Amino acid sequence: MKFTNRFAPSPTGPLHLGHAYSALLAHDLAQAAGGSFLLRIEDIDQSRARPEWEAQIYQDLDWLGIGWARPVMRQSDRMESYRAALDDLWARGLLYACTCNRRDIAAATSAPQEGAAPIIGPDGIIYPGTCRAAGHPRETGALRLDMAKALETLSSTPLTFLENGQGPNGETGQQTISPDQLITTVGDVVLARRDMGTSYHLSVVLDDAAQKVTLVPRGADLFEATQIHVVLQALLGLPKPCYHHHRLIRDEAGKRLAKRDDARAIALYRESGTTPQEIRDMVGL
Ligand code: GLU
Ligand code: ZN
């Protein structure tokens, strides 16, 4: 299969040095392999996505010397595909509607007599299962994956993925995900937020498959989320790409950069006369 990778930013703020590193690394990998580099605009959060930020993504990447295949996939155009996958999982009894808010979940997981802190997974506190058997109608809440039930429907072969880069603790090579680990440290994740009709996890998995992505390069902060993606690929019968998690670019204080770190926005470097080569040097490429 043809080597294909991608950069998948959300147009919710300026790209900063961390994004530049991710995009340049992906682009370099695709060039070295003689493959394709794709761009995907992850704009499912319509309350935060802005056309100006999307326009700036194109300008920044162009200035960095990155060319991408057209047309660009935009998640906001893909809602029907997300809906179809949810219909399928719902019909198989693997989803349930959850009407809890953050406060309900925090209250259900606090155990003052034991004083133990709740386990935090890739999406926050592990969901205590309050609504699992409640039978709420589909449209009344967020849709959660019944993780234990979903794993039972998968064949007994262990879930695995190939890590070409490195996880936050140096994980590399073949990774095996145990069902117990998924149930206790990931749990019943939300696959469709009520206000969005989808979630990062569901969309990213369906889109990487639709774009025939063979390698997913992204920050090591998403390493834990990859196990959710591997479960979804198995449930939905999708091909499984390889992963290349990479180090995060940090500020002088060692804090990872966030969208609000405007001082490190690529656009500001660009306007102040920094060259693309200097950006490469700054991120260690
Ligand atoms: N849209 C995600 C972000 O901007 C990246 C998702 C991914 O690479 O899987 O953080
Ligand atoms: Zn609930």
PDB file of C-alpha atoms and ligand atoms in Angstrom:
ATOM      1  CA  MET A   1       0.000   0.000   0.000  1.00  0.00           C
ATOM      2  CA  LYS A   2       1.211   3.474  -0.818  1.00  0.00           C
ATOM      3  CA  PHE A   3       2.790   5.322   2.130  1.00  0.00           C
ATOM      4  CA  THR A   4       0.350   8.031   3.172  1.00  0.00           C
ATOM      5  CA  ASN A   5       0.473  10.232   6.231  1.00  0.00           C
ATOM      6  CA  ARG A   6      -1.196  13.421   7.336  1.00  0.00           C
ATOM      7  CA  PHE A   7      -1.225  16.499   9.497  1.00  0.00           C
ATOM      8  CA  ALA A   8      -4.614  17.094  11.133  1.00  0.00           C
ATOM      9  CA  PRO A   9      -4.844  20.468  12.880  1.00  0.00           C
ATOM     10  CA  SER A  10      -7.954  21.978  14.448  1.00  0.00           C
ATOM     11  CA  PRO A  11      -8.649  25.525  13.195  1.00  0.00           C
ATOM     12  CA  THR A  12      -9.224  26.862  16.696  1.00  0.00           C
ATOM     13  CA  GLY A  13      -6.156  29.083  17.037  1.00  0.00           C
ATOM     14  CA  PRO A  14      -2.785  29.848  15.459  1.00  0.00           C
ATOM     15  CA  LEU A  15      -0.364  27.032  14.677  1.00  0.00           C
ATOM     16  CA  HIS A  16       2.653  27.224  16.977  1.00  0.00           C
ATOM     17  CA  LEU A  17       6.122  25.650  16.993  1.00  0.00           C
ATOM     18  CA  GLY A  18       4.715  22.307  18.155  1.00  0.00           C
ATOM     19  CA  HIS A  19       2.437  22.152  15.128  1.00  0.00           C
ATOM     20  CA  ALA A  20       5.283  23.198  12.841  1.00  0.00           C
ATOM     21  CA  TYR A  21       7.363  20.309  14.175  1.00  0.00           C
ATOM     22  CA  SER A  22       4.527  17.821  13.670  1.00  0.00           C
ATOM     23  CA  ALA A  23       3.765  19.030  10.144  1.00  0.00           C
ATOM     24  CA  LEU A  24       7.421  19.221   9.035  1.00  0.00           C
ATOM     25  CA  LEU A  25       8.175  15.786  10.472  1.00  0.00           C
ATOM     26  CA  ALA A  26       5.178  14.235   8.702  1.00  0.00           C
ATOM     27  CA  HIS A  27       6.033  15.982   5.442  1.00  0.00           C
ATOM     28  CA  ASP A  28       9.703  14.881   5.659  1.00  0.00           C
ATOM     29  CA  LEU A  29       8.654  11.280   6.360  1.00  0.00           C
ATOM     30  CA  ALA A  30       6.300  11.246   3.366  1.00  0.00           C
ATOM     31  CA  GLN A  31       8.973  12.695   1.080  1.00  0.00           C
ATOM     32  CA  ALA A  32      11.584  10.206   2.274  1.00  0.00           C
ATOM     33  CA  ALA A  33       9.167   7.334   1.576  1.00  0.00           C
ATOM     34  CA  GLY A  34       8.064   8.711  -1.794  1.00  0.00           C
ATOM     35  CA  GLY A  35       4.520   8.768  -0.416  1.00  0.00           C
ATOM     36  CA  SER A  36       1.706  11.273   0.025  1.00  0.00           C
ATOM     37  CA  PHE A  37       1.293  13.908   2.688  1.00  0.00           C
ATOM     38  CA  LEU A  38      -2.321  14.877   3.363  1.00  0.00           C
ATOM     39  CA  LEU A  39      -3.875  17.704   5.304  1.00  0.00           C
ATOM     40  CA  ARG A  40      -7.102  17.322   7.232  1.00  0.00           C
ATOM     41  CA  ILE A  41      -8.969  20.128   8.949  1.00  0.00           C
ATOM     42  CA  GLU A  42     -10.403  18.827  12.235  1.00  0.00           C
ATOM     43  CA  ASP A  43     -13.290  21.224  12.677  1.00  0.00           C
ATOM     44  CA  ILE A  44     -15.933  19.141  14.451  1.00  0.00           C
ATOM     45  CA  ASP A  45     -16.042  21.660  17.274  1.00  0.00           C
ATOM     46  CA  GLN A  46     -17.984  24.281  15.370  1.00  0.00           C
ATOM     47  CA  SER A  47     -18.212  26.474  18.461  1.00  0.00           C
ATOM     48  CA  ARG A  48     -14.430  26.995  18.316  1.00  0.00           C
ATOM     49  CA  ALA A  49     -13.464  26.534  14.647  1.00  0.00           C
ATOM     50  CA  ARG A  50     -12.994  29.761  12.624  1.00  0.00           C
ATOM     51  CA  PRO A  51     -12.424  30.224   8.874  1.00  0.00           C
ATOM     52  CA  GLU A  52      -9.640  32.740   9.669  1.00  0.00           C
ATOM     53  CA  TRP A  53      -7.673  30.082  11.534  1.00  0.00           C
ATOM     54  CA  GLU A  54      -8.154  27.637   8.690  1.00  0.00           C
ATOM     55  CA  ALA A  55      -6.877  30.230   6.197  1.00  0.00           C
ATOM     56  CA  GLN A  56      -3.864  30.856   8.417  1.00  0.00           C
ATOM     57  CA  ILE A  57      -3.074  27.120   8.561  1.00  0.00           C
ATOM     58  CA  TYR A  58      -2.769  27.096   4.755  1.00  0.00           C
ATOM     59  CA  GLN A  59      -0.545  30.210   4.801  1.00  0.00           C
ATOM     60  CA  ASP A  60       1.703  28.870   7.550  1.00  0.00           C
ATOM     61  CA  LEU A  61       2.207  25.477   5.922  1.00  0.00           C
ATOM     62  CA  ASP A  62       2.837  27.035   2.546  1.00  0.00           C
ATOM     63  CA  TRP A  63       5.425  29.365   4.057  1.00  0.00           C
ATOM     64  CA  LEU A  64       7.121  26.420   5.790  1.00  0.00           C
ATOM     65  CA  GLY A  65       7.563  24.838   2.369  1.00  0.00           C
ATOM     66  CA  ILE A  66       4.992  22.123   2.906  1.00  0.00           C
ATOM     67  CA  GLY A  67       2.821  21.073  -0.023  1.00  0.00           C
ATOM     68  CA  TRP A  68      -0.251  18.904   0.496  1.00  0.00           C
ATOM     69  CA  ALA A  69      -2.545  16.878  -1.731  1.00  0.00           C
ATOM     70  CA  ARG A  70      -5.883  18.454  -2.717  1.00  0.00           C
ATOM     71  CA  PRO A  71      -8.735  18.415  -1.975  1.00  0.00           C
ATOM     72  CA  VAL A  72      -8.306  18.895   1.761  1.00  0.00           C
ATOM     73  CA  MET A  73     -10.632  16.782   3.902  1.00  0.00           C
ATOM     74  CA  ARG A  74     -12.711  18.754   6.386  1.00  0.00           C
ATOM     75  CA  GLN A  75     -14.409  16.917   9.210  1.00  0.00           C
ATOM     76  CA  SER A  76     -17.450  19.177   9.074  1.00  0.00           C
ATOM     77  CA  ASP A  77     -18.196  17.634   5.651  1.00  0.00           C
ATOM     78  CA  ARG A  78     -18.078  14.124   7.066  1.00  0.00           C
ATOM     79  CA  MET A  79     -20.970  14.091   9.537  1.00  0.00           C
ATOM     80  CA  GLU A  80     -22.932  11.497   7.538  1.00  0.00           C
ATOM     81  CA  SER A  81     -20.092   8.992   7.752  1.00  0.00           C
ATOM     82  CA  TYR A  82     -19.798   9.531  11.497  1.00  0.00           C
ATOM     83  CA  ARG A  83     -23.536   9.083  11.885  1.00  0.00           C
ATOM     84  CA  ALA A  84     -23.486   5.840   9.873  1.00  0.00           C
ATOM     85  CA  ALA A  85     -20.768   4.348  12.092  1.00  0.00           C
ATOM     86  CA  LEU A  86     -22.732   5.330  15.197  1.00  0.00           C
ATOM     87  CA  ASP A  87     -25.895   3.754  13.726  1.00  0.00           C
ATOM     88  CA  ASP A  88     -23.969   0.529  13.217  1.00  0.00           C
ATOM     89  CA  LEU A  89     -22.513   0.448  16.741  1.00  0.00           C
ATOM     90  CA  TRP A  90     -25.880   1.407  18.229  1.00  0.00           C
ATOM     91  CA  ALA A  91     -27.644  -1.391  16.328  1.00  0.00           C
ATOM     92  CA  ARG A  92     -25.071  -3.849  17.676  1.00  0.00           C
ATOM     93  CA  GLY A  93     -25.893  -2.746  21.240  1.00  0.00           C
ATOM     94  CA  LEU A  94     -22.399  -1.388  21.869  1.00  0.00           C
ATOM     95  CA  LEU A  95     -23.418   2.197  22.647  1.00  0.00           C
ATOM     96  CA  TYR A  96     -25.638   3.760  25.265  1.00  0.00           C
ATOM     97  CA  ALA A  97     -26.875   7.281  25.852  1.00  0.00           C
ATOM     98  CA  CYS A  98     -25.394   9.051  28.873  1.00  0.00           C
ATOM     99  CA  THR A  99     -27.080  12.069  30.411  1.00  0.00           C
ATOM    100  CA  CYS A 100     -24.442  12.744  33.101  1.00  0.00           C
ATOM    101  CA  ASN A 101     -22.662  16.061  33.301  1.00  0.00           C
ATOM    102  CA  ARG A 102     -19.150  16.534  34.695  1.00  0.00           C
ATOM    103  CA  ARG A 103     -20.492  17.159  38.177  1.00  0.00           C
ATOM    104  CA  ASP A 104     -22.534  13.917  38.177  1.00  0.00           C
ATOM    105  CA  ILE A 105     -19.462  11.951  37.130  1.00  0.00           C
ATOM    106  CA  ALA A 106     -17.229  13.578  39.731  1.00  0.00           C
ATOM    107  CA  ALA A 107     -19.828  12.901  42.439  1.00  0.00           C
ATOM    108  CA  ALA A 108     -20.249   9.253  41.403  1.00  0.00           C
ATOM    109  CA  THR A 109     -16.509   8.619  41.435  1.00  0.00           C
ATOM    110  CA  SER A 110     -15.557  10.351  44.671  1.00  0.00           C
ATOM    111  CA  ALA A 111     -15.189   7.858  47.498  1.00  0.00           C
ATOM    112  CA  PRO A 112     -14.405   9.953  50.576  1.00  0.00           C
ATOM    113  CA  GLN A 113     -14.218   6.974  52.907  1.00  0.00           C
ATOM    114  CA  GLU A 114     -11.360   5.473  50.897  1.00  0.00           C
ATOM    115  CA  GLY A 115      -9.779   8.764  49.909  1.00  0.00           C
ATOM    116  CA  ALA A 116      -8.509   7.237  46.656  1.00  0.00           C
ATOM    117  CA  ALA A 117      -8.272   9.616  43.695  1.00  0.00           C
ATOM    118  CA  PRO A 118     -10.328   8.491  40.683  1.00  0.00           C
ATOM    119  CA  ILE A 119      -8.343   7.045  37.765  1.00  0.00           C
ATOM    120  CA  ILE A 120      -7.848   9.539  34.945  1.00  0.00           C
ATOM    121  CA  GLY A 121      -7.927   8.150  31.394  1.00  0.00           C
ATOM    122  CA  PRO A 122      -7.264   9.761  27.999  1.00  0.00           C
ATOM    123  CA  ASP A 123     -10.628  11.559  28.259  1.00  0.00           C
ATOM    124  CA  GLY A 124     -10.659  12.405  31.951  1.00  0.00           C
ATOM    125  CA  ILE A 125     -12.158  10.483  34.874  1.00  0.00           C
ATOM    126  CA  ILE A 126     -13.021   6.873  34.021  1.00  0.00           C
ATOM    127  CA  TYR A 127     -16.780   6.849  33.605  1.00  0.00           C
ATOM    128  CA  PRO A 128     -18.415   5.051  36.551  1.00  0.00           C
ATOM    129  CA  GLY A 129     -21.116   3.451  34.373  1.00  0.00           C
ATOM    130  CA  THR A 130     -24.106   5.245  35.865  1.00  0.00           C
ATOM    131  CA  CYS A 131     -26.144   5.275  32.635  1.00  0.00           C
ATOM    132  CA  ARG A 132     -24.942   1.954  31.187  1.00  0.00           C
ATOM    133  CA  ALA A 133     -28.151   0.072  31.980  1.00  0.00           C
ATOM    134  CA  ALA A 134     -30.465   3.085  32.197  1.00  0.00           C
ATOM    135  CA  GLY A 135     -31.922   2.675  28.708  1.00  0.00           C
ATOM    136  CA  HIS A 136     -31.977   6.396  27.915  1.00  0.00           C
ATOM    137  CA  PRO A 137     -33.246   7.033  24.345  1.00  0.00           C
ATOM    138  CA  ARG A 138     -30.402   7.652  21.872  1.00  0.00           C
ATOM    139  CA  GLU A 139     -31.085  11.327  21.250  1.00  0.00           C
ATOM    140  CA  THR A 140     -31.174  12.244  24.934  1.00  0.00           C
ATOM    141  CA  GLY A 141     -27.476  12.140  25.704  1.00  0.00           C
ATOM    142  CA  ALA A 142     -23.888  11.639  24.717  1.00  0.00           C
ATOM    143  CA  LEU A 143     -23.173   8.216  23.196  1.00  0.00           C
ATOM    144  CA  ARG A 144     -20.709   6.118  25.150  1.00  0.00           C
ATOM    145  CA  LEU A 145     -19.027   2.908  24.051  1.00  0.00           C
ATOM    146  CA  ASP A 146     -19.762  -0.026  26.376  1.00  0.00           C
ATOM    147  CA  MET A 147     -16.100  -1.029  26.490  1.00  0.00           C
ATOM    148  CA  ALA A 148     -16.493  -4.401  28.220  1.00  0.00           C
ATOM    149  CA  LYS A 149     -19.281  -5.471  25.862  1.00  0.00           C
ATOM    150  CA  ALA A 150     -17.396  -4.195  22.819  1.00  0.00           C
ATOM    151  CA  LEU A 151     -14.293  -6.178  23.760  1.00  0.00           C
ATOM    152  CA  GLU A 152     -16.379  -9.342  24.192  1.00  0.00           C
ATOM    153  CA  THR A 153     -17.516  -9.100  20.574  1.00  0.00           C
ATOM    154  CA  LEU A 154     -13.942  -8.946  19.294  1.00  0.00           C
ATOM    155  CA  SER A 155     -12.095 -12.182  18.622  1.00  0.00           C
ATOM    156  CA  SER A 156      -9.656 -13.325  21.273  1.00  0.00           C
ATOM    157  CA  THR A 157      -6.544 -12.185  19.374  1.00  0.00           C
ATOM    158  CA  PRO A 158      -4.862  -9.417  21.367  1.00  0.00           C
ATOM    159  CA  LEU A 159      -5.218  -5.852  20.151  1.00  0.00           C
ATOM    160  CA  THR A 160      -1.920  -4.468  18.961  1.00  0.00           C
ATOM    161  CA  PHE A 161      -0.422  -1.566  17.064  1.00  0.00           C
ATOM    162  CA  LEU A 162       3.010  -0.741  15.720  1.00  0.00           C
ATOM    163  CA  GLU A 163       4.746   2.275  17.208  1.00  0.00           C
ATOM    164  CA  ASN A 164       7.390   3.651  14.843  1.00  0.00           C
ATOM    165  CA  GLY A 165       8.170   6.622  17.043  1.00  0.00           C
ATOM    166  CA  GLN A 166       7.970   6.751  20.809  1.00  0.00           C
ATOM    167  CA  GLY A 167       5.321   7.028  23.480  1.00  0.00           C
ATOM    168  CA  PRO A 168       5.764   9.290  26.519  1.00  0.00           C
ATOM    169  CA  ASN A 169       7.662   6.560  28.404  1.00  0.00           C
ATOM    170  CA  GLY A 170       9.815   5.463  25.497  1.00  0.00           C
ATOM    171  CA  GLU A 171       7.325   2.859  24.236  1.00  0.00           C
ATOM    172  CA  THR A 172       8.326   1.725  20.782  1.00  0.00           C
ATOM    173  CA  GLY A 173       7.765  -1.226  18.420  1.00  0.00           C
ATOM    174  CA  GLN A 174       4.835  -3.613  18.715  1.00  0.00           C
ATOM    175  CA  GLN A 175       2.361  -2.554  21.437  1.00  0.00           C
ATOM    176  CA  THR A 176      -0.152  -4.948  22.964  1.00  0.00           C
ATOM    177  CA  ILE A 177      -3.298  -3.603  24.600  1.00  0.00           C
ATOM    178  CA  SER A 178      -4.878  -5.804  27.224  1.00  0.00           C
ATOM    179  CA  PRO A 179      -8.675  -5.820  27.624  1.00  0.00           C
ATOM    180  CA  ASP A 180      -8.347  -5.336  31.401  1.00  0.00           C
ATOM    181  CA  GLN A 181      -6.237  -2.262  30.854  1.00  0.00           C
ATOM    182  CA  LEU A 182      -8.845  -0.867  28.463  1.00  0.00           C
ATOM    183  CA  ILE A 183     -11.660  -1.404  30.925  1.00  0.00           C
ATOM    184  CA  THR A 184      -9.861   0.031  33.947  1.00  0.00           C
ATOM    185  CA  THR A 185      -7.795   2.840  32.434  1.00  0.00           C
ATOM    186  CA  VAL A 186      -9.951   3.930  29.490  1.00  0.00           C
ATOM    187  CA  GLY A 187     -13.479   2.746  30.166  1.00  0.00           C
ATOM    188  CA  ASP A 188     -16.700   3.787  28.443  1.00  0.00           C
ATOM    189  CA  VAL A 189     -15.453   6.683  26.316  1.00  0.00           C
ATOM    190  CA  VAL A 190     -17.792   9.165  24.633  1.00  0.00           C
ATOM    191  CA  LEU A 191     -18.001   8.523  20.870  1.00  0.00           C
ATOM    192  CA  ALA A 192     -20.569  11.221  20.157  1.00  0.00           C
ATOM    193  CA  ARG A 193     -20.901  14.374  22.164  1.00  0.00           C
ATOM    194  CA  ARG A 194     -24.451  15.546  22.342  1.00  0.00           C
ATOM    195  CA  ASP A 195     -23.637  19.020  20.946  1.00  0.00           C
ATOM    196  CA  MET A 196     -21.373  17.680  18.173  1.00  0.00           C
ATOM    197  CA  GLY A 197     -22.807  14.370  16.995  1.00  0.00           C
ATOM    198  CA  THR A 198     -19.309  12.866  17.002  1.00  0.00           C
ATOM    199  CA  SER A 199     -16.036  12.938  18.919  1.00  0.00           C
ATOM    200  CA  TYR A 200     -12.340  13.304  18.205  1.00  0.00           C
ATOM    201  CA  HIS A 201     -11.831   9.534  18.623  1.00  0.00           C
ATOM    202  CA  LEU A 202     -14.555   8.392  16.227  1.00  0.00           C
ATOM    203  CA  SER A 203     -13.792  11.009  13.569  1.00  0.00           C
ATOM    204  CA  VAL A 204     -10.042  10.539  13.549  1.00  0.00           C
ATOM    205  CA  VAL A 205     -10.380   6.769  13.091  1.00  0.00           C
ATOM    206  CA  LEU A 206     -12.959   7.006  10.298  1.00  0.00           C
ATOM    207  CA  ASP A 207     -11.052   9.758   8.506  1.00  0.00           C
ATOM    208  CA  ASP A 208      -7.655   8.086   8.653  1.00  0.00           C
ATOM    209  CA  ALA A 209      -9.312   5.022   7.099  1.00  0.00           C
ATOM    210  CA  ALA A 210     -11.180   7.076   4.467  1.00  0.00           C
ATOM    211  CA  GLN A 211      -7.953   8.857   3.508  1.00  0.00           C
ATOM    212  CA  LYS A 212      -6.061   5.518   3.379  1.00  0.00           C
ATOM    213  CA  VAL A 213      -3.513   6.798   5.880  1.00  0.00           C
ATOM    214  CA  THR A 214      -0.804   4.207   6.530  1.00  0.00           C
ATOM    215  CA  LEU A 215       1.166   6.150   9.152  1.00  0.00           C
ATOM    216  CA  VAL A 216      -0.241   8.510  11.775  1.00  0.00           C
ATOM    217  CA  PRO A 217       2.389  10.981  13.018  1.00  0.00           C
ATOM    218  CA  ARG A 218       1.306  12.976  16.055  1.00  0.00           C
ATOM    219  CA  GLY A 219       2.342  14.191  19.493  1.00  0.00           C
ATOM    220  CA  ALA A 220       3.117  11.726  22.284  1.00  0.00           C
ATOM    221  CA  ASP A 221       0.265  13.305  24.264  1.00  0.00           C
ATOM    222  CA  LEU A 222      -2.078  11.220  22.066  1.00  0.00           C
ATOM    223  CA  PHE A 223      -0.310   7.908  22.738  1.00  0.00           C
ATOM    224  CA  GLU A 224      -2.874   6.800  25.361  1.00  0.00           C
ATOM    225  CA  ALA A 225      -5.751   7.673  23.032  1.00  0.00           C
ATOM    226  CA  THR A 226      -4.333   5.358  20.379  1.00  0.00           C
ATOM    227  CA  GLN A 227      -5.637   2.311  22.255  1.00  0.00           C
ATOM    228  CA  ILE A 228      -9.177   3.675  21.838  1.00  0.00           C
ATOM    229  CA  HIS A 229      -8.525   4.113  18.136  1.00  0.00           C
ATOM    230  CA  VAL A 230      -7.297   0.531  17.788  1.00  0.00           C
ATOM    231  CA  VAL A 231     -10.473  -0.769  19.466  1.00  0.00           C
ATOM    232  CA  LEU A 232     -12.625   1.292  17.094  1.00  0.00           C
ATOM    233  CA  GLN A 233     -10.695   0.053  14.048  1.00  0.00           C
ATOM    234  CA  ALA A 234     -11.318  -3.529  15.164  1.00  0.00           C
ATOM    235  CA  LEU A 235     -15.025  -2.912  15.866  1.00  0.00           C
ATOM    236  CA  LEU A 236     -15.616  -1.115  12.573  1.00  0.00           C
ATOM    237  CA  GLY A 237     -13.490  -3.446  10.441  1.00  0.00           C
ATOM    238  CA  LEU A 238     -11.097  -0.688   9.381  1.00  0.00           C
ATOM    239  CA  PRO A 239      -7.459  -1.097   8.359  1.00  0.00           C
ATOM    240  CA  LYS A 240      -4.958  -0.308  11.081  1.00  0.00           C
ATOM    241  CA  PRO A 241      -2.282   2.276  10.306  1.00  0.00           C
ATOM    242  CA  CYS A 242       1.140   2.403  12.015  1.00  0.00           C
ATOM    243  CA  TYR A 243       1.748   5.200  14.496  1.00  0.00           C
ATOM    244  CA  HIS A 244       4.624   7.593  14.955  1.00  0.00           C
ATOM    245  CA  HIS A 245       4.220   9.503  18.196  1.00  0.00           C
ATOM    246  CA  HIS A 246       6.754  12.273  18.555  1.00  0.00           C
ATOM    247  CA  ARG A 247       8.149  14.415  21.352  1.00  0.00           C
ATOM    248  CA  LEU A 248       6.356  17.621  22.287  1.00  0.00           C
ATOM    249  CA  ILE A 249       7.909  21.040  21.801  1.00  0.00           C
ATOM    250  CA  ARG A 250       8.113  22.837  25.138  1.00  0.00           C
ATOM    251  CA  ASP A 251       8.680  26.420  26.221  1.00  0.00           C
ATOM    252  CA  GLU A 252      11.728  27.547  28.253  1.00  0.00           C
ATOM    253  CA  ALA A 253       9.952  26.503  31.460  1.00  0.00           C
ATOM    254  CA  GLY A 254       9.430  22.984  30.098  1.00  0.00           C
ATOM    255  CA  LYS A 255       5.686  23.433  29.643  1.00  0.00           C
ATOM    256  CA  ARG A 256       4.194  22.046  26.445  1.00  0.00           C
ATOM    257  CA  LEU A 257       2.915  24.647  24.042  1.00  0.00           C
ATOM    258  CA  ALA A 258      -0.808  25.266  23.743  1.00  0.00           C
ATOM    259  CA  LYS A 259      -2.919  27.213  21.269  1.00  0.00           C
ATOM    260  CA  ARG A 260      -2.880  30.195  23.615  1.00  0.00           C
ATOM    261  CA  ASP A 261       0.922  30.435  23.355  1.00  0.00           C
ATOM    262  CA  ASP A 262       0.547  33.078  20.698  1.00  0.00           C
ATOM    263  CA  ALA A 263       4.102  34.284  21.230  1.00  0.00           C
ATOM    264  CA  ARG A 264       5.253  31.116  19.486  1.00  0.00           C
ATOM    265  CA  ALA A 265       2.693  31.350  16.705  1.00  0.00           C
ATOM    266  CA  ILE A 266       4.230  30.592  13.318  1.00  0.00           C
ATOM    267  CA  ALA A 267       2.514  33.673  11.892  1.00  0.00           C
ATOM    268  CA  LEU A 268       4.417  35.934  14.294  1.00  0.00           C
ATOM    269  CA  TYR A 269       7.774  34.374  13.443  1.00  0.00           C
ATOM    270  CA  ARG A 270       6.890  34.713   9.782  1.00  0.00           C
ATOM    271  CA  GLU A 271       6.002  38.404  10.129  1.00  0.00           C
ATOM    272  CA  SER A 272       9.112  39.189  12.167  1.00  0.00           C
ATOM    273  CA  GLY A 273      11.499  37.905   9.499  1.00  0.00           C
ATOM    274  CA  THR A 274      12.338  34.436  10.844  1.00  0.00           C
ATOM    275  CA  THR A 275      13.085  31.989   8.017  1.00  0.00           C
ATOM    276  CA  PRO A 276      11.525  28.533   7.619  1.00  0.00           C
ATOM    277  CA  GLN A 277      15.031  27.055   8.057  1.00  0.00           C
ATOM    278  CA  GLU A 278      15.317  28.837  11.414  1.00  0.00           C
ATOM    279  CA  ILE A 279      11.984  27.271  12.439  1.00  0.00           C
ATOM    280  CA  ARG A 280      13.408  23.841  11.524  1.00  0.00           C
ATOM    281  CA  ASP A 281      16.473  24.575  13.669  1.00  0.00           C
ATOM    282  CA  MET A 282      14.308  25.718  16.579  1.00  0.00           C
ATOM    283  CA  VAL A 283      12.358  22.452  16.635  1.00  0.00           C
ATOM    284  CA  GLY A 284      15.440  20.316  16.085  1.00  0.00           C
ATOM    285  CA  LEU A 285      14.839  19.107  12.539  1.00  0.00           C
TER     286      LEU A 285
HETATM  287  N1  GLU B   1      -6.664  17.484  15.642  1.00  0.00           N
HETATM  288  C1  GLU B   1      -5.739  17.015  16.633  1.00  0.00           C
HETATM  289  C2  GLU B   1      -4.980  18.180  17.231  1.00  0.00           C
HETATM  290  O1  GLU B   1      -4.940  19.250  16.642  1.00  0.00           O
HETATM  291  C3  GLU B   1      -4.721  16.029  16.090  1.00  0.00           C
HETATM  292  C4  GLU B   1      -5.307  14.694  15.898  1.00  0.00           C
HETATM  293  C5  GLU B   1      -4.353  13.600  15.446  1.00  0.00           C
HETATM  294  O2  GLU B   1      -3.281  13.881  14.915  1.00  0.00           O
HETATM  295  O3  GLU B   1      -4.743  12.464  15.605  1.00  0.00           O
HETATM  296  O4  GLU B   1      -4.441  18.035  18.310  1.00  0.00           O
HETATM  297 ZN    ZN B   2     -24.288   8.952  32.421  1.00  0.00          ZN
END
